[in-house]
């Protein structure tokens, strides 16, 4: 039985650990801080697994309970409560397990950092925020968790607050997400205005009342369906949190934070919030084909074009970051095709292998004495065998090799889009199909540049950008060769590699083609592309065998072969190709100009507007006219009056005569 106490333990245990490490870190020390936070997240993980077992295996009914009331205004009440169904339970397991691995990994990765206790407090608080988001049963609590993950991400991206690039990155993430959150808040306001409630269950029950309702967009007399407007505004929030074009620009820069938080943000917390939210709101989104078409097209653009940028990146963490952007695009495409279960399935599999890749990248960075440039690596397989093997596992899963978890979730997304007849599905299908080649190419490129080929670090050359811990950087040479990190680094890699390989095979049947999400996700029968695919599904083994004969596998092999030839067999060719296709490389390296445009238009424009308002409004109008202007007027009048106070009798007589004449003239005119 799922009780209130059980759910409170799951949600509050990480918060307790965060409070101990954050408020009493000096008293309990480094060991006490990591033990407190790991214990909190560990308790939450074990209890989340227990709740998952109750719901998935023991067929216990989902729970929707209110804990207490925040406020009541007329008929509207705001509650703190939990909605725990199978969708929530799956998210709870993913969040807590990946977070637990990141916590253990952090012991080794951050051992020399002076902010050790503070970092553990932040990541435990991050876990609490994400749990509050996924466990909420109402929009207000969802927004609380939504904003809290944004706040903690700001603190973690800028964790090294003395590093200018980190401060720039966390401010960028904060501002971009404020744009998305403003749209999200307007969407929640729309739900409250038209459905009269903030409670999920009540809102979904009343959703049918939105049919046929329209609203004026405010210009040209144009009308839009209310449900479409609400869904698009909610999706703007998802675009910010889940980094969809054009609100994606903050995610690559979030690499300025320590690697453990990069893994947590990209795998299990912040960026998955938008995907989860749209799936949770499926009863609303299913009422608007227009909104779902927008979702699909935005996801397709992100999946393909952001993957292309990953090809030209030389920072190991940025390659993985652009991979995350691309994979989030795949999930968003699945949402737009009404394949919500497939999107959540890919979210779950992606959480494991992306955490594996990020933590593996961190292990490489440690081995390379905090060097992050791929051009300064190579040949590491001899020095870091465990990291090398787990990196191969993560890469094979990411590219969608048959029988791995990435194969099942990614191929189902492609099949779902192919089966969809929604506007934009043709374009989306081309993007996700070509994205397979792109993903394979940049993934194996990174793998070869790091672990295979010539050991370029033997040259002992320093790059201008050393990495995360510049103060601890050493040149990697014969005197300081790479070496495998300790067990606190390698054990989480192994623990993540196992589900990355196996979870897809065992989970695809119940999660996608079973009734696992029944009652948690709503799909109109006319839009149910998963049911169409299910007619051809004959088990995970048969699906993997069939996958060997599809265009998807052909593109995967082509990407693998291209990367192998260019970076393993003929490593001199990429430089020549870059010279000949410098224009294409420049476009990708310029990241399509999104950052430059934002900096030039929005950042510089905001600064210019601020200077204008400061000069003409603050200084000119307020200070110059209202404040100083009044004082100056009185000062000038006082100067005139002071000259009249000369002390000479005939001056006073003259003023009296003038005054008498003025009074007599006034009486005369009055008559």
XYZ file of C-alpha atoms in Angstrom:
671
model
C 0.000 0.000 0.000
C 1.245 3.459 -0.941
C 0.888 5.723 2.102
C 1.376 9.430 2.678
C 4.340 8.730 4.944
C 6.040 6.637 2.270
C 5.722 9.390 -0.330
C 6.893 12.049 2.107
C 10.011 10.001 2.828
C 10.748 9.720 -0.897
C 10.346 13.451 -1.483
C 11.931 14.797 1.694
C 14.875 12.447 2.276
C 17.064 14.211 -0.351
C 15.994 17.569 1.097
C 17.113 16.432 4.559
C 20.515 15.449 3.202
C 20.795 18.778 1.373
C 20.007 20.701 4.568
C 22.594 18.765 6.581
C 25.331 19.272 3.992
C 24.392 22.863 3.244
C 23.753 24.202 6.742
C 26.105 22.042 8.803
C 28.759 21.146 6.237
C 31.594 22.605 8.280
C 30.516 20.769 11.393
C 30.022 17.323 9.818
C 32.902 17.672 7.345
C 33.338 16.275 3.870
C 32.637 12.656 4.758
C 29.575 13.583 6.776
C 28.256 15.725 3.919
C 28.504 13.074 1.254
C 27.201 10.375 3.590
C 24.161 12.496 4.507
C 23.247 13.335 0.921
C 23.945 9.834 -0.425
C 21.867 8.345 2.392
C 18.998 10.716 1.594
C 19.018 9.964 -2.128
C 19.626 6.258 -1.444
C 16.552 6.061 0.807
C 14.530 7.850 -1.857
C 15.805 5.468 -4.558
C 15.021 2.292 -2.599
C 11.540 3.517 -1.673
C 10.913 4.637 -5.274
C 11.793 1.133 -6.459
C 9.354 -0.241 -3.886
C 6.585 2.060 -5.119
C 7.388 1.061 -8.715
C 7.079 -2.606 -7.727
C 3.715 -1.989 -6.060
C 2.299 -0.237 -9.105
C 3.914 -2.246 -11.907
C 4.043 -5.765 -10.475
C 1.542 -5.914 -7.612
C -1.150 -3.942 -9.488
C -1.728 -1.549 -6.583
C -3.998 1.342 -7.566
C -2.410 4.751 -8.227
C -2.807 7.345 -5.490
C -3.866 10.975 -5.728
C -3.713 12.605 -2.313
C -3.513 16.130 -0.937
C -1.133 16.729 1.950
C -2.216 20.232 2.960
C -3.753 23.384 1.549
C -1.542 26.301 0.582
C -4.334 28.767 0.035
C -8.003 29.129 -0.840
C -9.503 31.962 -2.885
C -13.218 31.500 -3.415
C -13.729 28.177 -5.154
C -10.067 27.904 -6.088
C -7.686 26.069 -3.789
C -3.965 25.398 -4.068
C -2.810 22.130 -2.555
C 0.427 20.354 -1.839
C -0.215 16.811 -2.945
C 1.058 13.742 -4.744
C -0.187 11.965 -7.846
C 1.715 8.691 -8.063
C 0.806 6.485 -10.988
C 3.062 4.380 -13.198
C 4.297 7.396 -15.149
C 5.320 9.096 -11.910
C 6.815 5.901 -10.477
C 9.004 5.391 -13.557
C 10.243 8.978 -13.363
C 10.935 8.611 -9.634
C 13.092 5.533 -10.228
C 15.008 7.155 -13.085
C 15.614 10.391 -11.180
C 16.712 8.799 -7.913
C 18.858 6.021 -9.423
C 20.789 8.302 -11.768
C 21.128 10.870 -8.994
C 22.471 8.208 -6.621
C 25.120 7.202 -9.181
C 26.066 10.860 -9.659
C 26.361 11.345 -5.892
C 28.740 8.391 -5.535
C 30.744 9.523 -8.575
C 31.034 13.037 -7.124
C 33.051 11.734 -4.151
C 35.934 11.045 -6.504
C 35.409 13.800 -9.020
C 35.141 16.705 -6.568
C 37.511 15.432 -3.898
C 39.974 18.321 -4.347
C 37.361 21.056 -4.671
C 37.007 23.546 -1.787
C 33.240 23.694 -2.363
C 32.787 19.968 -1.727
C 30.011 20.218 0.890
C 28.219 22.960 -1.012
C 28.176 20.861 -4.184
C 26.643 17.865 -2.419
C 24.002 20.125 -0.885
C 23.109 21.489 -4.320
C 22.804 18.150 -6.117
C 20.676 16.681 -3.322
C 18.450 19.768 -3.476
C 18.266 19.279 -7.251
C 16.964 15.752 -6.702
C 14.328 17.008 -4.253
C 13.180 19.663 -6.729
C 12.782 17.131 -9.541
C 10.881 14.730 -7.292
C 8.468 17.487 -6.282
C 7.953 18.247 -9.966
C 7.176 14.689 -11.084
C 5.141 13.743 -7.997
C 2.886 16.819 -8.011
C -0.850 16.468 -8.531
C -1.522 20.090 -9.438
C -0.171 22.867 -11.605
C 1.007 25.134 -8.785
C 3.193 22.477 -7.188
C 4.427 21.560 -10.670
C 5.446 25.183 -11.138
C 7.186 25.178 -7.751
C 9.316 22.194 -8.739
C 9.781 23.674 -12.219
C 11.232 26.891 -10.824
C 13.276 25.161 -8.139
C 15.118 22.977 -10.658
C 15.806 26.173 -12.607
C 17.181 27.900 -9.519
C 19.424 25.006 -8.501
C 20.684 24.607 -12.073
C 21.662 28.289 -11.962
C 23.638 27.653 -8.775
C 25.299 24.526 -10.162
C 26.207 25.802 -13.625
C 27.871 28.760 -11.916
C 29.278 26.610 -9.116
C 32.797 27.900 -9.834
C 31.673 31.473 -9.340
C 35.167 32.914 -9.806
C 35.238 31.643 -13.390
C 33.787 34.314 -15.756
C 32.594 31.787 -18.344
C 30.674 29.886 -15.661
C 28.924 33.042 -14.467
C 28.063 33.965 -18.057
C 26.698 30.449 -18.643
C 24.489 30.326 -15.563
C 23.105 33.800 -16.268
C 22.384 32.708 -19.837
C 20.583 29.587 -18.621
C 18.604 31.628 -16.121
C 17.478 34.253 -18.642
C 16.595 31.814 -21.424
C 14.561 29.721 -19.015
C 12.744 32.812 -17.794
C 11.404 33.209 -21.324
C 10.150 29.645 -21.347
C 8.799 29.901 -17.810
C 6.850 33.047 -18.676
C 5.037 31.132 -21.404
C 4.540 28.203 -19.034
C 3.034 30.478 -16.394
C 0.654 31.972 -18.965
C -0.386 28.443 -19.918
C -1.148 27.617 -16.275
C -3.089 30.894 -16.033
C -5.078 29.789 -19.092
C -5.908 26.491 -17.397
C -7.067 28.334 -14.289
C -9.069 30.919 -16.266
C -10.906 28.470 -18.529
C -11.066 25.332 -16.399
C -11.317 26.994 -12.998
C -8.902 24.661 -11.220
C -5.224 23.904 -10.659
C -5.785 20.227 -9.887
C -4.744 17.801 -12.627
C -7.619 15.367 -12.276
C -10.256 18.093 -12.205
C -8.683 19.981 -15.099
C -8.483 16.869 -17.273
C -12.077 15.967 -16.412
C -13.226 19.436 -17.505
C -11.008 19.548 -20.612
C -13.886 18.656 -22.951
C -15.527 21.995 -22.114
C -12.762 23.703 -24.120
C -14.024 22.198 -27.380
C -15.104 24.962 -29.734
C -13.937 27.783 -27.466
C -11.842 30.461 -29.151
C -10.023 33.540 -27.976
C -8.812 36.771 -29.594
C -5.053 36.852 -29.899
C -5.086 40.636 -29.580
C -4.355 41.847 -33.108
C -6.009 41.666 -36.507
C -9.114 40.104 -35.054
C -7.433 36.697 -35.352
C -8.984 33.911 -33.304
C -7.272 30.822 -31.907
C -8.703 27.811 -30.143
C -8.333 28.130 -26.391
C -6.952 24.610 -25.975
C -4.359 25.253 -28.706
C -3.269 28.488 -27.039
C -2.957 26.774 -23.640
C -0.978 23.851 -25.080
C 1.380 26.095 -27.051
C 2.061 28.219 -23.987
C 2.732 25.138 -21.882
C 5.050 23.876 -24.612
C 7.005 27.150 -24.534
C 7.898 26.173 -20.980
C 8.962 22.740 -22.206
C 11.086 24.372 -24.925
C 13.016 26.236 -22.240
C 13.531 23.374 -19.799
C 14.063 20.681 -22.440
C 16.194 22.973 -24.623
C 14.306 23.002 -27.919
C 15.125 25.431 -30.733
C 15.321 28.410 -30.326
C 15.483 28.179 -26.514
C 18.241 25.566 -26.685
C 21.183 27.950 -26.433
C 21.700 27.591 -22.680
C 22.313 23.833 -22.646
C 25.749 23.613 -24.361
C 27.023 26.426 -22.141
C 25.857 24.546 -19.050
C 29.032 22.481 -19.549
C 30.782 25.187 -17.538
C 29.466 23.472 -14.429
C 31.265 20.433 -12.962
C 30.793 17.192 -14.907
C 28.581 15.472 -12.281
C 25.975 18.185 -12.577
C 26.221 18.078 -16.354
C 25.271 14.402 -16.115
C 22.416 15.113 -13.711
C 20.987 18.002 -15.758
C 21.236 16.168 -19.076
C 20.142 12.721 -17.952
C 17.544 12.756 -15.221
C 16.482 16.169 -13.993
C 16.051 19.520 -15.659
C 15.947 18.696 -19.367
C 13.554 15.786 -18.871
C 11.056 18.020 -17.061
C 9.573 19.411 -20.279
C 9.166 15.951 -21.845
C 7.475 14.636 -18.710
C 5.201 17.677 -18.488
C 3.872 17.303 -22.045
C 3.262 13.583 -21.468
C 1.443 14.375 -18.225
C -0.670 16.964 -20.069
C -1.589 14.502 -22.843
C -5.346 14.891 -22.167
C -4.991 18.569 -23.153
C -2.514 18.154 -26.016
C -4.619 15.416 -27.623
C -7.324 18.028 -28.153
C -5.130 20.147 -30.437
C -3.559 18.716 -33.592
C -2.153 22.159 -34.371
C -0.201 22.279 -31.099
C 1.112 18.741 -31.597
C 2.266 19.613 -35.127
C 4.264 22.518 -33.708
C 5.729 20.192 -31.079
C 6.734 17.674 -33.745
C 8.345 20.215 -36.085
C 10.299 21.948 -33.312
C 11.552 18.570 -32.096
C 12.587 17.505 -35.602
C 14.582 20.694 -36.167
C 16.338 20.229 -32.835
C 17.038 16.522 -33.418
C 18.781 16.956 -36.769
C 20.333 20.398 -36.814
C 21.709 20.322 -33.272
C 23.219 16.920 -33.971
C 25.074 18.429 -36.933
C 26.699 20.991 -34.630
C 28.080 18.139 -32.522
C 30.223 17.044 -35.471
C 32.493 20.106 -35.286
C 32.860 20.326 -31.498
C 36.280 19.647 -29.982
C 35.355 19.891 -26.299
C 34.449 16.371 -25.141
C 31.609 17.599 -22.927
C 30.124 19.791 -25.646
C 29.909 16.852 -28.037
C 27.846 14.987 -25.438
C 25.821 18.153 -24.788
C 24.821 18.496 -28.443
C 24.008 14.801 -28.386
C 21.577 15.550 -25.552
C 19.982 18.335 -27.587
C 19.491 15.935 -30.475
C 18.035 13.166 -28.300
C 15.664 15.605 -26.606
C 14.530 16.504 -30.103
C 13.738 12.843 -30.741
C 11.645 12.691 -27.568
C 9.801 15.862 -28.560
C 9.071 14.442 -32.014
C 7.536 11.383 -30.356
C 5.334 13.646 -28.224
C 4.192 15.480 -31.351
C 3.281 12.161 -32.981
C 1.102 11.285 -29.938
C 3.570 8.494 -29.071
C 3.850 9.665 -25.472
C 4.775 6.215 -24.132
C 7.635 5.989 -26.652
C 8.879 9.456 -25.626
C 8.927 8.445 -21.949
C 10.560 5.137 -22.869
C 13.349 6.992 -24.676
C 13.578 9.432 -21.752
C 14.219 6.485 -19.419
C 16.755 4.688 -21.616
C 18.462 7.968 -22.483
C 18.841 8.816 -18.793
C 21.025 5.758 -18.237
C 23.248 5.928 -21.302
C 23.588 9.704 -21.285
C 24.593 9.684 -17.617
C 27.054 6.952 -18.547
C 28.529 9.047 -21.375
C 28.795 12.193 -19.276
C 30.355 10.441 -16.309
C 32.650 8.634 -18.738
C 33.653 11.990 -20.194
C 34.385 13.150 -16.657
C 36.562 10.082 -16.082
C 38.499 10.943 -19.247
C 38.898 14.538 -18.060
C 40.314 13.306 -14.747
C 42.645 10.891 -16.514
C 43.823 13.705 -18.783
C 44.476 16.007 -15.808
C 41.414 18.109 -16.675
C 42.126 18.473 -20.347
C 38.882 18.547 -22.361
C 40.096 19.096 -25.923
C 39.616 16.016 -28.120
C 42.585 17.109 -30.231
C 44.856 16.632 -27.201
C 43.739 13.067 -26.487
C 44.012 9.686 -28.226
C 45.161 6.178 -27.366
C 43.597 6.159 -23.889
C 42.249 2.607 -24.159
C 45.572 1.261 -22.841
C 45.527 3.514 -19.794
C 41.799 3.568 -18.899
C 40.378 0.163 -19.883
C 37.208 0.340 -17.760
C 36.359 3.826 -18.999
C 37.098 2.676 -22.555
C 34.756 -0.324 -22.344
C 31.936 1.655 -20.743
C 32.412 4.406 -23.339
C 31.973 1.814 -26.091
C 28.823 0.587 -24.356
C 27.415 4.118 -24.093
C 28.275 4.866 -27.724
C 26.704 1.655 -29.065
C 23.536 2.369 -27.083
C 23.405 6.023 -28.157
C 23.659 5.225 -31.862
C 20.903 2.618 -31.545
C 22.746 -0.670 -32.097
C 20.178 -3.529 -32.266
C 19.437 -5.266 -28.943
C 20.633 -2.262 -26.898
C 18.119 -0.043 -25.120
C 18.802 2.904 -27.413
C 17.831 0.796 -30.422
C 14.361 0.030 -29.099
C 13.464 3.528 -27.968
C 14.967 5.435 -30.903
C 13.699 3.093 -33.624
C 10.205 3.232 -32.164
C 10.291 7.032 -32.353
C 11.247 6.848 -36.029
C 8.525 4.273 -36.719
C 5.951 6.339 -34.831
C 6.698 9.434 -36.914
C 6.599 7.345 -40.085
C 3.169 6.021 -39.109
C 1.833 9.482 -38.224
C -0.349 11.439 -40.656
C -0.170 14.679 -38.681
C 0.951 17.871 -40.444
C 4.737 18.023 -40.394
C 5.265 14.279 -39.983
C 6.968 13.951 -43.388
C 9.532 16.618 -42.542
C 10.022 15.160 -39.065
C 10.588 11.674 -40.486
C 13.354 12.903 -42.785
C 15.028 14.757 -39.894
C 14.986 11.841 -37.446
C 16.111 9.437 -40.165
C 19.092 11.575 -41.173
C 19.762 12.144 -37.483
C 20.706 8.458 -37.194
C 23.690 8.977 -39.512
C 24.675 12.205 -37.732
C 24.474 10.586 -34.290
C 26.614 7.634 -35.353
C 29.172 9.900 -36.983
C 29.806 12.301 -34.089
C 29.609 9.501 -31.501
C 32.280 7.316 -33.104
C 34.331 10.407 -33.965
C 34.521 11.245 -30.274
C 35.229 7.639 -29.319
C 38.131 7.344 -31.771
C 39.628 10.727 -30.937
C 39.677 9.875 -27.223
C 40.544 6.193 -27.017
C 42.052 5.142 -30.349
C 44.678 6.273 -32.817
C 47.778 8.251 -31.982
C 48.329 9.480 -28.417
C 48.376 13.186 -29.243
C 48.793 14.120 -25.585
C 52.369 12.870 -25.748
C 53.298 16.128 -27.460
C 52.708 17.809 -24.099
C 51.071 20.854 -25.715
C 48.685 22.952 -23.682
C 45.451 24.228 -25.085
C 44.231 27.700 -24.262
C 41.193 26.122 -22.595
C 42.463 23.574 -20.142
C 39.235 22.464 -18.601
C 37.219 22.660 -15.459
C 39.938 22.900 -12.821
C 42.532 25.163 -14.381
C 44.341 25.474 -11.089
C 44.874 21.693 -10.982
C 45.854 21.299 -14.637
C 49.020 19.466 -15.580
C 50.416 18.699 -18.994
C 49.830 15.027 -19.839
C 53.178 13.525 -20.830
C 55.466 10.627 -20.014
C 55.925 12.023 -16.504
C 52.171 12.448 -15.969
C 50.506 9.688 -18.047
C 46.740 9.154 -18.019
C 45.455 6.685 -15.461
C 42.165 5.027 -14.568
C 40.256 6.933 -11.869
C 39.387 5.193 -8.590
C 36.464 2.907 -7.815
C 34.102 5.734 -6.860
C 34.372 6.800 -10.506
C 34.364 3.397 -12.223
C 31.652 1.657 -10.164
C 28.916 4.153 -11.209
C 30.070 3.718 -14.831
C 29.600 -0.050 -14.616
C 26.293 0.343 -12.746
C 24.969 2.603 -15.512
C 26.351 0.490 -18.367
C 24.287 -2.558 -17.358
C 20.794 -0.967 -17.607
C 21.954 0.984 -20.666
C 22.450 -2.323 -22.438
C 19.605 -4.413 -21.053
C 16.681 -2.260 -19.975
C 15.310 -1.722 -23.473
C 14.993 -5.432 -24.255
C 13.029 -6.139 -21.094
C 10.972 -2.944 -20.932
C 9.836 -2.352 -24.531
C 6.918 -4.780 -24.372
C 5.226 -3.547 -21.154
C 6.123 0.146 -21.420
C 5.206 0.704 -25.055
C 2.924 -2.086 -26.220
C 1.414 -3.083 -22.901
C -0.969 -1.170 -20.671
C 1.736 0.184 -18.371
C 0.701 3.819 -18.869
C -3.048 3.156 -18.911
C -4.757 5.926 -16.979
C -1.594 8.022 -16.855
C -1.393 8.938 -20.542
C -4.332 9.716 -22.813
C -4.248 9.103 -26.576
C -7.152 9.507 -28.974
C -7.704 6.258 -30.912
C -7.413 8.145 -34.210
C -3.938 9.366 -33.210
C -2.660 6.097 -31.720
C 0.388 5.419 -33.891
C 1.792 3.108 -31.209
C -1.157 0.768 -31.728
C -0.381 0.695 -35.473
C 3.243 -0.202 -34.779
C 2.152 -2.762 -32.219
C 0.350 -4.741 -34.929
C 3.779 -5.543 -36.404
C 5.565 -6.117 -33.068
C 6.407 -9.765 -32.340
C 8.773 -9.387 -29.429
C 12.080 -7.594 -28.759
C 14.165 -10.298 -30.439
C 12.167 -10.188 -33.663
C 12.263 -6.389 -33.593
C 16.056 -6.398 -33.320
C 16.327 -8.877 -36.184
C 14.015 -6.775 -38.326
C 16.035 -3.702 -37.387
C 19.010 -5.104 -39.284
C 17.070 -4.772 -42.535
C 15.803 -1.195 -42.209
C 17.137 2.101 -43.624
C 17.812 3.147 -40.029
C 20.434 0.435 -39.595
C 21.929 1.269 -42.981
C 22.387 4.901 -41.953
C 23.881 3.785 -38.640
C 26.443 1.603 -40.429
C 27.182 4.426 -42.877
C 27.846 6.840 -40.013
C 30.044 4.268 -38.258
C 31.987 3.516 -41.443
C 32.459 7.216 -42.264
C 33.790 8.038 -38.802
C 36.015 4.946 -38.794
C 37.545 5.805 -42.160
C 38.059 9.496 -41.402
C 39.299 9.299 -37.825
C 40.896 5.861 -37.573
C 42.099 4.829 -41.029
C 42.772 8.203 -42.702
C 43.052 10.725 -39.816
C 44.615 13.333 -42.116
C 41.445 13.621 -44.226
C 39.212 15.605 -41.794
C 41.596 18.559 -41.925
C 41.535 18.570 -45.728
C 37.750 18.261 -45.838
C 37.450 21.115 -43.357
C 39.593 23.303 -45.618
C 37.500 22.534 -48.700
C 34.165 22.814 -46.936
C 35.174 25.691 -44.694
C 31.841 27.460 -45.294
C 29.835 24.489 -43.968
C 32.201 24.066 -41.031
C 31.910 27.790 -40.270
C 28.087 27.607 -40.196
C 28.166 24.693 -37.766
C 30.940 26.183 -35.661
C 28.934 29.426 -35.576
C 26.006 27.342 -34.271
C 23.763 28.821 -36.975
C 24.231 32.256 -35.434
C 21.779 31.760 -32.568
C 24.229 32.920 -29.924
C 25.482 35.835 -32.026
C 21.925 36.940 -32.804
C 20.878 36.755 -29.167
C 23.983 38.625 -28.072
C 23.620 41.302 -30.733
C 19.854 41.811 -30.647
C 18.605 40.818 -27.227
C 21.663 41.303 -25.005
C 23.020 44.426 -26.727
C 19.492 45.666 -27.367
C 18.628 45.316 -23.698
C 21.802 47.147 -22.704
C 21.042 49.895 -25.246
C 17.461 50.198 -24.036
C 18.695 50.376 -20.459
C 21.151 53.128 -21.306
C 18.439 55.051 -23.166
C 16.045 54.787 -20.235
C 18.818 55.725 -17.801
C 19.894 58.775 -19.807
C 16.536 60.161 -20.941
C 14.096 58.849 -18.346
C 16.106 58.515 -15.164
C 18.608 61.315 -15.621
C 16.626 63.495 -18.039
C 13.024 63.297 -16.856
C 13.123 62.104 -13.243
C 16.375 63.665 -12.060
C 16.575 66.534 -14.521
C 12.941 67.690 -14.544
C 11.035 66.269 -11.598
C 13.713 66.273 -8.894
C 16.516 68.624 -9.860
C 14.221 70.644 -12.117
C 11.924 71.557 -9.220
C 14.870 72.445 -7.037
C 16.446 74.570 -9.780
C 13.171 76.413 -10.419
C 12.857 77.305 -6.741
C 16.525 78.292 -6.718
C 16.061 80.689 -9.667
C 12.915 82.168 -8.121
C 14.796 82.630 -4.848
C 17.582 84.488 -6.667
C 15.040 86.927 -8.137
C 13.284 87.450 -4.834
C 16.609 87.877 -3.028
C 17.589 90.771 -5.321
C 14.355 92.521 -4.353
C 15.317 92.369 -0.670
C 17.901 95.190 -0.998
C 17.076 97.094 2.258
C 16.495 100.379 0.319
C 13.231 102.182 1.124
C 12.499 103.372 -2.400
C 12.756 99.741 -3.691
C 10.075 98.652 -1.237
C 7.895 101.683 -2.107
C 8.239 100.838 -5.799
C 7.161 97.204 -5.201
C 4.169 98.404 -3.141
C 3.058 100.760 -5.912
C 3.418 98.001 -8.561
C 1.443 95.612 -6.370
C -1.307 98.201 -5.836
C -1.555 98.760 -9.607
C -1.828 94.994 -10.222
C -4.622 94.654 -7.625
C -6.558 97.621 -9.050
C -6.197 96.194 -12.583
C -7.494 92.841 -11.404
C -10.590 94.469 -9.882
C -11.169 96.443 -13.040
C -11.038 93.350 -15.247
C -13.273 91.467 -12.817
C -16.044 94.032 -13.342
